[in-house]
Amino acid sequence: SGTTDENGEEATFTVRLSSQPSDNDSSTADNVTITVEVSDPSEALLVSAKKLVFDQANWNSPQTVTVRGVYDNVSDGDQPFTVVLKDNVTSDNRFRYVDPPDVSMTNLDLTDKGTFYISGVTGTTDENENNEAWFTVRLSSQPQDNDTTNDPDNVTITVTVPDSTEAELLEPADGELMWLSTDWNTAKTVKVRGVSDDIADGDQSYSVILGADNNSPDRRFRYVDPPDVTLTNLDLTNKGTFYISGVSGTTDENGEEATFTVRLS
């Protein structure tokens, strides 16, 4: 079932006999053994047992063969390979030298993986807690799981701000960005706001972490970790000051004037 890919996706099939092994004597165990190999180890590895042994007790029980795709870092397209099933000498004359059919499979090439496009950051955050910063994220291509089921073809990534002492996440409110096959080229917004810590610690950098979708039905986006975004929260503990001079004179009902001056720090 399924196909292998360069992310290590596994595929399986089963093998069983058509009839019970029997050599018509009771001197030895009556069994049929099939050896299993993968024709191209650079495309797939055998995960299950290298031999399938059927005896009189389990002859009609399907035995599973499992193979796992291998990443080759070469943009060579989807590559075919074969799971080779070889006959073994058996005491049952009906199965002796009978070569089971091999199984052809394909390892999907994921060298050209999906990409997340991250915009530049607009705005800056600071400890006044009323300034926001934001950026957008979109996909490089339409999610597609290459099947005809009604399961949604989507990509969902998580968004977190680990350092809650410097900033809080405003959008997305649920901490997730999701794209469907219908809105894959829509830029989705991530928005943060600075947090006041009441500490004179200078401007502090923090990160918005974008987490990979490890369960996407689209194998080209599965396990692809989007780049994180680094921002700075401006420290306003040492705020600006206004220097006010003393008052010169007093006013009176004759219209006398008094003055004082104001300057910045």
PDB file of C-alpha atoms in Angstrom:
ATOM      1  CA  SER A   1       0.000   0.000   0.000  1.00  0.00           C
ATOM      2  CA  GLY A   2       1.262   3.475  -0.840  1.00  0.00           C
ATOM      3  CA  THR A   3       4.551   4.579  -2.349  1.00  0.00           C
ATOM      4  CA  THR A   4       7.921   5.358  -0.828  1.00  0.00           C
ATOM      5  CA  ASP A   5       9.532   8.784  -0.937  1.00  0.00           C
ATOM      6  CA  GLU A   6      12.794  10.485  -0.031  1.00  0.00           C
ATOM      7  CA  ASN A   7      11.382  11.579   3.339  1.00  0.00           C
ATOM      8  CA  GLY A   8      11.535   7.932   4.420  1.00  0.00           C
ATOM      9  CA  GLU A   9       7.895   7.102   3.738  1.00  0.00           C
ATOM     10  CA  GLU A  10       7.200   3.361   3.869  1.00  0.00           C
ATOM     11  CA  ALA A  11       5.145   1.112   1.597  1.00  0.00           C
ATOM     12  CA  THR A  12       3.921  -2.428   2.234  1.00  0.00           C
ATOM     13  CA  PHE A  13       2.478  -5.461   0.503  1.00  0.00           C
ATOM     14  CA  THR A  14       1.669  -8.993   1.644  1.00  0.00           C
ATOM     15  CA  VAL A  15       2.513 -12.495   0.449  1.00  0.00           C
ATOM     16  CA  ARG A  16       0.760 -15.795   1.168  1.00  0.00           C
ATOM     17  CA  LEU A  17       0.588 -19.268  -0.325  1.00  0.00           C
ATOM     18  CA  SER A  18      -2.184 -20.754  -2.420  1.00  0.00           C
ATOM     19  CA  SER A  19      -2.178 -24.059  -0.548  1.00  0.00           C
ATOM     20  CA  GLN A  20      -0.736 -25.843   2.464  1.00  0.00           C
ATOM     21  CA  PRO A  21       2.850 -27.139   2.073  1.00  0.00           C
ATOM     22  CA  SER A  22       3.032 -30.911   2.226  1.00  0.00           C
ATOM     23  CA  ASP A  23       5.691 -33.391   1.113  1.00  0.00           C
ATOM     24  CA  ASN A  24       3.493 -36.337   2.039  1.00  0.00           C
ATOM     25  CA  ASP A  25       5.867 -37.646   4.672  1.00  0.00           C
ATOM     26  CA  SER A  26       6.514 -36.897   8.330  1.00  0.00           C
ATOM     27  CA  SER A  27      10.293 -36.928   8.365  1.00  0.00           C
ATOM     28  CA  THR A  28      10.952 -33.173   8.065  1.00  0.00           C
ATOM     29  CA  ALA A  29       9.165 -29.894   8.579  1.00  0.00           C
ATOM     30  CA  ASP A  30       7.065 -28.914   5.588  1.00  0.00           C
ATOM     31  CA  ASN A  31       7.736 -25.259   4.836  1.00  0.00           C
ATOM     32  CA  VAL A  32       8.259 -22.809   2.003  1.00  0.00           C
ATOM     33  CA  THR A  33      10.875 -20.050   2.347  1.00  0.00           C
ATOM     34  CA  ILE A  34      11.008 -16.952   0.150  1.00  0.00           C
ATOM     35  CA  THR A  35      13.947 -14.536   0.258  1.00  0.00           C
ATOM     36  CA  VAL A  36      13.288 -10.813  -0.168  1.00  0.00           C
ATOM     37  CA  GLU A  37      15.666  -8.208  -1.649  1.00  0.00           C
ATOM     38  CA  VAL A  38      15.464  -4.626  -2.950  1.00  0.00           C
ATOM     39  CA  SER A  39      16.945  -4.167  -6.415  1.00  0.00           C
ATOM     40  CA  ASP A  40      18.286  -0.628  -5.787  1.00  0.00           C
ATOM     41  CA  PRO A  41      19.371   0.129  -2.184  1.00  0.00           C
ATOM     42  CA  SER A  42      19.997   3.767  -3.165  1.00  0.00           C
ATOM     43  CA  GLU A  43      16.232   4.198  -3.591  1.00  0.00           C
ATOM     44  CA  ALA A  44      14.729   1.959  -0.901  1.00  0.00           C
ATOM     45  CA  LEU A  45      15.642  -0.249   2.049  1.00  0.00           C
ATOM     46  CA  LEU A  46      13.986  -3.440   3.231  1.00  0.00           C
ATOM     47  CA  VAL A  47      12.540  -2.847   6.710  1.00  0.00           C
ATOM     48  CA  SER A  48      10.849  -6.204   7.264  1.00  0.00           C
ATOM     49  CA  ALA A  49      12.394  -9.686   7.415  1.00  0.00           C
ATOM     50  CA  LYS A  50      14.699 -10.856   4.618  1.00  0.00           C
ATOM     51  CA  LYS A  51      12.973 -14.239   4.579  1.00  0.00           C
ATOM     52  CA  LEU A  52       9.312 -15.215   4.607  1.00  0.00           C
ATOM     53  CA  VAL A  53       8.756 -18.697   6.026  1.00  0.00           C
ATOM     54  CA  PHE A  54       5.433 -20.469   5.520  1.00  0.00           C
ATOM     55  CA  ASP A  55       4.698 -23.786   7.216  1.00  0.00           C
ATOM     56  CA  GLN A  56       1.682 -26.045   7.551  1.00  0.00           C
ATOM     57  CA  ALA A  57       0.298 -23.886  10.370  1.00  0.00           C
ATOM     58  CA  ASN A  58       0.614 -20.380   8.872  1.00  0.00           C
ATOM     59  CA  TRP A  59       0.516 -21.063   5.135  1.00  0.00           C
ATOM     60  CA  ASN A  60      -2.668 -19.028   4.583  1.00  0.00           C
ATOM     61  CA  SER A  61      -1.630 -16.073   6.764  1.00  0.00           C
ATOM     62  CA  PRO A  62      -0.415 -13.076   4.729  1.00  0.00           C
ATOM     63  CA  GLN A  63       3.117 -11.989   5.649  1.00  0.00           C
ATOM     64  CA  THR A  64       4.011  -8.342   5.232  1.00  0.00           C
ATOM     65  CA  VAL A  65       6.933  -6.915   3.276  1.00  0.00           C
ATOM     66  CA  THR A  66       7.834  -3.311   4.193  1.00  0.00           C
ATOM     67  CA  VAL A  67      10.242  -1.027   2.342  1.00  0.00           C
ATOM     68  CA  ARG A  68      11.321   2.529   3.165  1.00  0.00           C
ATOM     69  CA  GLY A  69      12.362   5.239   0.728  1.00  0.00           C
ATOM     70  CA  VAL A  70      15.932   6.583   0.751  1.00  0.00           C
ATOM     71  CA  TYR A  71      16.981  10.216   0.253  1.00  0.00           C
ATOM     72  CA  ASP A  72      19.695  10.573  -2.399  1.00  0.00           C
ATOM     73  CA  ASN A  73      20.054  14.406  -2.615  1.00  0.00           C
ATOM     74  CA  VAL A  74      19.898  14.147  -6.419  1.00  0.00           C
ATOM     75  CA  SER A  75      17.194  15.772  -8.525  1.00  0.00           C
ATOM     76  CA  ASP A  76      16.662  12.615 -10.568  1.00  0.00           C
ATOM     77  CA  GLY A  77      12.874  12.481 -10.641  1.00  0.00           C
ATOM     78  CA  ASP A  78      10.706   9.669  -9.319  1.00  0.00           C
ATOM     79  CA  GLN A  79      12.714   6.437  -9.535  1.00  0.00           C
ATOM     80  CA  PRO A  80      11.395   2.891 -10.029  1.00  0.00           C
ATOM     81  CA  PHE A  81      12.784  -0.036  -8.060  1.00  0.00           C
ATOM     82  CA  THR A  82      11.829  -3.663  -7.581  1.00  0.00           C
ATOM     83  CA  VAL A  83      11.278  -5.825  -4.533  1.00  0.00           C
ATOM     84  CA  VAL A  84      12.667  -9.171  -5.666  1.00  0.00           C
ATOM     85  CA  LEU A  85      11.071 -12.337  -4.272  1.00  0.00           C
ATOM     86  CA  LYS A  86      13.223 -15.433  -4.771  1.00  0.00           C
ATOM     87  CA  ASP A  87      12.258 -19.073  -4.478  1.00  0.00           C
ATOM     88  CA  ASN A  88      13.997 -21.395  -2.064  1.00  0.00           C
ATOM     89  CA  VAL A  89      14.377 -25.164  -2.094  1.00  0.00           C
ATOM     90  CA  THR A  90      11.470 -26.717  -0.244  1.00  0.00           C
ATOM     91  CA  SER A  91      10.414 -30.230   0.585  1.00  0.00           C
ATOM     92  CA  ASP A  92       7.100 -29.576  -1.142  1.00  0.00           C
ATOM     93  CA  ASN A  93       7.547 -30.477  -4.802  1.00  0.00           C
ATOM     94  CA  ARG A  94       4.698 -28.190  -5.831  1.00  0.00           C
ATOM     95  CA  PHE A  95       6.442 -25.053  -4.505  1.00  0.00           C
ATOM     96  CA  ARG A  96      10.034 -26.090  -5.202  1.00  0.00           C
ATOM     97  CA  TYR A  97      11.682 -23.769  -7.759  1.00  0.00           C
ATOM     98  CA  VAL A  98       8.520 -21.700  -8.146  1.00  0.00           C
ATOM     99  CA  ASP A  99       9.682 -18.084  -8.476  1.00  0.00           C
ATOM    100  CA  PRO A 100       7.198 -15.652  -6.886  1.00  0.00           C
ATOM    101  CA  PRO A 101       6.392 -12.530  -8.936  1.00  0.00           C
ATOM    102  CA  ASP A 102       8.506  -9.496  -8.098  1.00  0.00           C
ATOM    103  CA  VAL A 103       6.856  -6.222  -7.070  1.00  0.00           C
ATOM    104  CA  SER A 104       7.581  -2.965  -8.915  1.00  0.00           C
ATOM    105  CA  MET A 105       7.456   0.248  -6.877  1.00  0.00           C
ATOM    106  CA  THR A 106       8.420   3.924  -7.162  1.00  0.00           C
ATOM    107  CA  ASN A 107      10.423   6.170  -4.838  1.00  0.00           C
ATOM    108  CA  LEU A 108       9.150   9.743  -5.149  1.00  0.00           C
ATOM    109  CA  ASP A 109      11.859  12.359  -5.684  1.00  0.00           C
ATOM    110  CA  LEU A 110      11.582  15.184  -3.139  1.00  0.00           C
ATOM    111  CA  THR A 111      14.770  17.047  -3.996  1.00  0.00           C
ATOM    112  CA  ASP A 112      12.643  19.979  -5.156  1.00  0.00           C
ATOM    113  CA  LYS A 113      10.805  20.367  -1.870  1.00  0.00           C
ATOM    114  CA  GLY A 114       8.162  22.924  -1.093  1.00  0.00           C
ATOM    115  CA  THR A 115       9.311  26.357   0.043  1.00  0.00           C
ATOM    116  CA  PHE A 116       7.863  28.956   2.392  1.00  0.00           C
ATOM    117  CA  TYR A 117       8.216  32.569   1.282  1.00  0.00           C
ATOM    118  CA  ILE A 118       8.644  34.964   4.226  1.00  0.00           C
ATOM    119  CA  SER A 119       8.227  38.710   3.697  1.00  0.00           C
ATOM    120  CA  GLY A 120      10.249  41.409   5.405  1.00  0.00           C
ATOM    121  CA  VAL A 121       9.094  42.672   8.803  1.00  0.00           C
ATOM    122  CA  THR A 122       6.932  45.797   8.915  1.00  0.00           C
ATOM    123  CA  GLY A 123       7.026  47.933  12.066  1.00  0.00           C
ATOM    124  CA  THR A 124       8.867  47.413  15.346  1.00  0.00           C
ATOM    125  CA  THR A 125       7.745  46.364  18.786  1.00  0.00           C
ATOM    126  CA  ASP A 126       8.590  48.208  21.994  1.00  0.00           C
ATOM    127  CA  GLU A 127       7.794  48.188  25.692  1.00  0.00           C
ATOM    128  CA  ASN A 128       4.944  50.677  25.301  1.00  0.00           C
ATOM    129  CA  GLU A 129       2.837  47.638  24.309  1.00  0.00           C
ATOM    130  CA  ASN A 130       0.977  49.575  21.637  1.00  0.00           C
ATOM    131  CA  ASN A 131       3.302  49.113  18.669  1.00  0.00           C
ATOM    132  CA  GLU A 132       3.004  46.009  16.516  1.00  0.00           C
ATOM    133  CA  ALA A 133       5.184  44.313  13.931  1.00  0.00           C
ATOM    134  CA  TRP A 134       4.109  41.849  11.273  1.00  0.00           C
ATOM    135  CA  PHE A 135       5.249  39.781   8.318  1.00  0.00           C
ATOM    136  CA  THR A 136       3.568  37.398   5.880  1.00  0.00           C
ATOM    137  CA  VAL A 137       4.072  33.768   4.874  1.00  0.00           C
ATOM    138  CA  ARG A 138       2.959  31.963   1.723  1.00  0.00           C
ATOM    139  CA  LEU A 139       3.697  28.712  -0.111  1.00  0.00           C
ATOM    140  CA  SER A 140       5.802  28.228  -3.227  1.00  0.00           C
ATOM    141  CA  SER A 141       3.347  25.788  -4.826  1.00  0.00           C
ATOM    142  CA  GLN A 142      -0.103  24.275  -4.485  1.00  0.00           C
ATOM    143  CA  PRO A 143      -0.455  21.446  -1.948  1.00  0.00           C
ATOM    144  CA  GLN A 144      -1.131  18.179  -3.727  1.00  0.00           C
ATOM    145  CA  ASP A 145      -1.042  14.678  -2.264  1.00  0.00           C
ATOM    146  CA  ASN A 146      -1.386  13.011  -5.684  1.00  0.00           C
ATOM    147  CA  ASP A 147      -4.426  10.971  -4.783  1.00  0.00           C
ATOM    148  CA  THR A 148      -8.105  11.205  -5.649  1.00  0.00           C
ATOM    149  CA  THR A 149      -9.573  10.918  -2.161  1.00  0.00           C
ATOM    150  CA  ASN A 150     -11.589  13.642  -0.518  1.00  0.00           C
ATOM    151  CA  ASP A 151      -8.951  14.161   2.149  1.00  0.00           C
ATOM    152  CA  PRO A 152      -7.957  17.842   2.211  1.00  0.00           C
ATOM    153  CA  ASP A 153      -4.649  18.685   0.582  1.00  0.00           C
ATOM    154  CA  ASN A 154      -3.332  21.169   3.100  1.00  0.00           C
ATOM    155  CA  VAL A 155      -0.201  22.459   4.782  1.00  0.00           C
ATOM    156  CA  THR A 156      -0.377  23.640   8.405  1.00  0.00           C
ATOM    157  CA  ILE A 157       2.524  25.231  10.302  1.00  0.00           C
ATOM    158  CA  THR A 158       2.712  26.338  13.924  1.00  0.00           C
ATOM    159  CA  VAL A 159       3.637  29.869  15.040  1.00  0.00           C
ATOM    160  CA  THR A 160       5.075  30.554  18.502  1.00  0.00           C
ATOM    161  CA  VAL A 161       6.974  33.274  20.376  1.00  0.00           C
ATOM    162  CA  PRO A 162       9.079  31.398  22.960  1.00  0.00           C
ATOM    163  CA  ASP A 163      10.171  34.539  24.859  1.00  0.00           C
ATOM    164  CA  SER A 164       6.883  35.814  26.274  1.00  0.00           C
ATOM    165  CA  THR A 165       8.752  38.446  28.320  1.00  0.00           C
ATOM    166  CA  GLU A 166       9.532  40.398  25.138  1.00  0.00           C
ATOM    167  CA  ALA A 167       6.574  39.872  22.791  1.00  0.00           C
ATOM    168  CA  GLU A 168       3.180  38.243  22.432  1.00  0.00           C
ATOM    169  CA  LEU A 169       1.597  36.653  19.367  1.00  0.00           C
ATOM    170  CA  LEU A 170      -1.509  38.460  18.114  1.00  0.00           C
ATOM    171  CA  GLU A 171      -2.046  36.687  14.785  1.00  0.00           C
ATOM    172  CA  PRO A 172      -2.757  33.903  14.133  1.00  0.00           C
ATOM    173  CA  ALA A 173      -4.795  33.736  17.334  1.00  0.00           C
ATOM    174  CA  ASP A 174      -4.731  29.929  17.420  1.00  0.00           C
ATOM    175  CA  GLY A 175      -1.003  29.737  16.657  1.00  0.00           C
ATOM    176  CA  GLU A 176      -1.426  28.013  13.274  1.00  0.00           C
ATOM    177  CA  LEU A 177      -1.299  29.001   9.612  1.00  0.00           C
ATOM    178  CA  MET A 178      -3.068  26.653   7.192  1.00  0.00           C
ATOM    179  CA  TRP A 179      -3.143  26.652   3.400  1.00  0.00           C
ATOM    180  CA  LEU A 180      -5.537  24.627   1.259  1.00  0.00           C
ATOM    181  CA  SER A 181      -5.144  23.719  -2.393  1.00  0.00           C
ATOM    182  CA  THR A 182      -7.496  26.650  -3.116  1.00  0.00           C
ATOM    183  CA  ASP A 183      -5.666  29.434  -1.229  1.00  0.00           C
ATOM    184  CA  TRP A 184      -2.061  28.237  -1.343  1.00  0.00           C
ATOM    185  CA  ASN A 185      -0.797  31.488  -2.917  1.00  0.00           C
ATOM    186  CA  THR A 186      -2.463  33.714  -0.304  1.00  0.00           C
ATOM    187  CA  ALA A 187      -0.013  35.502   1.987  1.00  0.00           C
ATOM    188  CA  LYS A 188      -1.005  34.935   5.613  1.00  0.00           C
ATOM    189  CA  THR A 189      -0.080  37.437   8.318  1.00  0.00           C
ATOM    190  CA  VAL A 190       1.881  36.877  11.518  1.00  0.00           C
ATOM    191  CA  LYS A 191       1.567  39.801  13.958  1.00  0.00           C
ATOM    192  CA  VAL A 192       3.305  40.396  17.301  1.00  0.00           C
ATOM    193  CA  ARG A 193       3.226  43.090  19.984  1.00  0.00           C
ATOM    194  CA  GLY A 194       5.961  44.104  22.414  1.00  0.00           C
ATOM    195  CA  VAL A 195       5.737  43.427  26.150  1.00  0.00           C
ATOM    196  CA  SER A 196       6.993  45.697  28.944  1.00  0.00           C
ATOM    197  CA  ASP A 197       9.351  43.993  31.392  1.00  0.00           C
ATOM    198  CA  ASP A 198      10.146  47.098  33.524  1.00  0.00           C
ATOM    199  CA  ILE A 199      13.848  46.206  33.345  1.00  0.00           C
ATOM    200  CA  ALA A 200      16.586  48.409  31.879  1.00  0.00           C
ATOM    201  CA  ASP A 201      18.013  45.564  29.792  1.00  0.00           C
ATOM    202  CA  GLY A 202      18.433  47.369  26.490  1.00  0.00           C
ATOM    203  CA  ASP A 203      16.811  46.451  23.193  1.00  0.00           C
ATOM    204  CA  GLN A 204      16.187  42.696  23.159  1.00  0.00           C
ATOM    205  CA  SER A 205      16.012  40.372  20.168  1.00  0.00           C
ATOM    206  CA  TYR A 206      13.471  37.560  20.049  1.00  0.00           C
ATOM    207  CA  SER A 207      12.300  35.009  17.509  1.00  0.00           C
ATOM    208  CA  VAL A 208       9.011  34.019  15.970  1.00  0.00           C
ATOM    209  CA  ILE A 209       9.317  30.259  15.457  1.00  0.00           C
ATOM    210  CA  LEU A 210       7.593  28.706  12.446  1.00  0.00           C
ATOM    211  CA  GLY A 211       7.231  24.957  12.943  1.00  0.00           C
ATOM    212  CA  ALA A 212       7.179  22.296  10.211  1.00  0.00           C
ATOM    213  CA  ASP A 213       4.079  20.333   9.233  1.00  0.00           C
ATOM    214  CA  ASN A 214       5.129  16.727   9.811  1.00  0.00           C
ATOM    215  CA  ASN A 215       1.712  15.323   8.908  1.00  0.00           C
ATOM    216  CA  SER A 216       0.843  17.131   5.690  1.00  0.00           C
ATOM    217  CA  PRO A 217      -0.607  14.869   2.981  1.00  0.00           C
ATOM    218  CA  ASP A 218       1.630  16.773   0.554  1.00  0.00           C
ATOM    219  CA  ARG A 219       4.963  14.993   0.757  1.00  0.00           C
ATOM    220  CA  ARG A 220       6.862  17.900  -0.765  1.00  0.00           C
ATOM    221  CA  PHE A 221       5.941  20.106   2.200  1.00  0.00           C
ATOM    222  CA  ARG A 222       6.036  17.397   4.878  1.00  0.00           C
ATOM    223  CA  TYR A 223       8.963  17.908   7.301  1.00  0.00           C
ATOM    224  CA  VAL A 224       9.984  21.177   5.593  1.00  0.00           C
ATOM    225  CA  ASP A 225      10.861  23.614   8.402  1.00  0.00           C
ATOM    226  CA  PRO A 226      10.050  27.241   7.484  1.00  0.00           C
ATOM    227  CA  PRO A 227      12.699  29.834   8.371  1.00  0.00           C
ATOM    228  CA  ASP A 228      12.177  31.554  11.700  1.00  0.00           C
ATOM    229  CA  VAL A 229      11.987  35.352  11.953  1.00  0.00           C
ATOM    230  CA  THR A 230      14.109  37.454  14.332  1.00  0.00           C
ATOM    231  CA  LEU A 231      12.801  40.785  15.640  1.00  0.00           C
ATOM    232  CA  THR A 232      13.799  43.363  18.269  1.00  0.00           C
ATOM    233  CA  ASN A 233      11.764  44.726  21.171  1.00  0.00           C
ATOM    234  CA  LEU A 234      12.887  48.289  21.959  1.00  0.00           C
ATOM    235  CA  ASP A 235      13.677  48.944  25.617  1.00  0.00           C
ATOM    236  CA  LEU A 236      11.898  52.054  26.904  1.00  0.00           C
ATOM    237  CA  THR A 237      12.745  51.707  30.594  1.00  0.00           C
ATOM    238  CA  ASN A 238      15.005  54.774  30.390  1.00  0.00           C
ATOM    239  CA  LYS A 239      12.386  56.978  28.774  1.00  0.00           C
ATOM    240  CA  GLY A 240      12.963  60.522  27.568  1.00  0.00           C
ATOM    241  CA  THR A 241      12.760  63.374  30.118  1.00  0.00           C
ATOM    242  CA  PHE A 242      11.576  66.976  29.956  1.00  0.00           C
ATOM    243  CA  TYR A 243      13.675  69.515  31.899  1.00  0.00           C
ATOM    244  CA  ILE A 244      11.558  72.367  33.315  1.00  0.00           C
ATOM    245  CA  SER A 245      13.255  75.524  34.542  1.00  0.00           C
ATOM    246  CA  GLY A 246      12.191  77.574  37.527  1.00  0.00           C
ATOM    247  CA  VAL A 247       9.556  80.284  37.113  1.00  0.00           C
ATOM    248  CA  SER A 248      10.808  83.822  36.681  1.00  0.00           C
ATOM    249  CA  GLY A 249       8.641  86.227  38.593  1.00  0.00           C
ATOM    250  CA  THR A 250       4.942  86.222  39.321  1.00  0.00           C
ATOM    251  CA  THR A 251       1.904  87.390  37.500  1.00  0.00           C
ATOM    252  CA  ASP A 252      -0.470  90.065  38.782  1.00  0.00           C
ATOM    253  CA  GLU A 253      -3.716  91.759  37.832  1.00  0.00           C
ATOM    254  CA  ASN A 254      -1.824  94.545  36.127  1.00  0.00           C
ATOM    255  CA  GLY A 255      -0.790  92.032  33.449  1.00  0.00           C
ATOM    256  CA  GLU A 256       2.656  91.195  34.795  1.00  0.00           C
ATOM    257  CA  GLU A 257       4.174  88.172  33.083  1.00  0.00           C
ATOM    258  CA  ALA A 258       6.097  85.167  34.348  1.00  0.00           C
ATOM    259  CA  THR A 259       8.051  82.633  32.324  1.00  0.00           C
ATOM    260  CA  PHE A 260       9.698  79.227  32.503  1.00  0.00           C
ATOM    261  CA  THR A 261      11.452  77.067  29.905  1.00  0.00           C
ATOM    262  CA  VAL A 262      11.145  73.465  28.752  1.00  0.00           C
ATOM    263  CA  ARG A 263      13.782  71.376  26.995  1.00  0.00           C
ATOM    264  CA  LEU A 264      14.356  67.713  26.221  1.00  0.00           C
ATOM    265  CA  SER A 265      16.840  65.454  27.888  1.00  0.00           C
TER     266      SER A 265
END
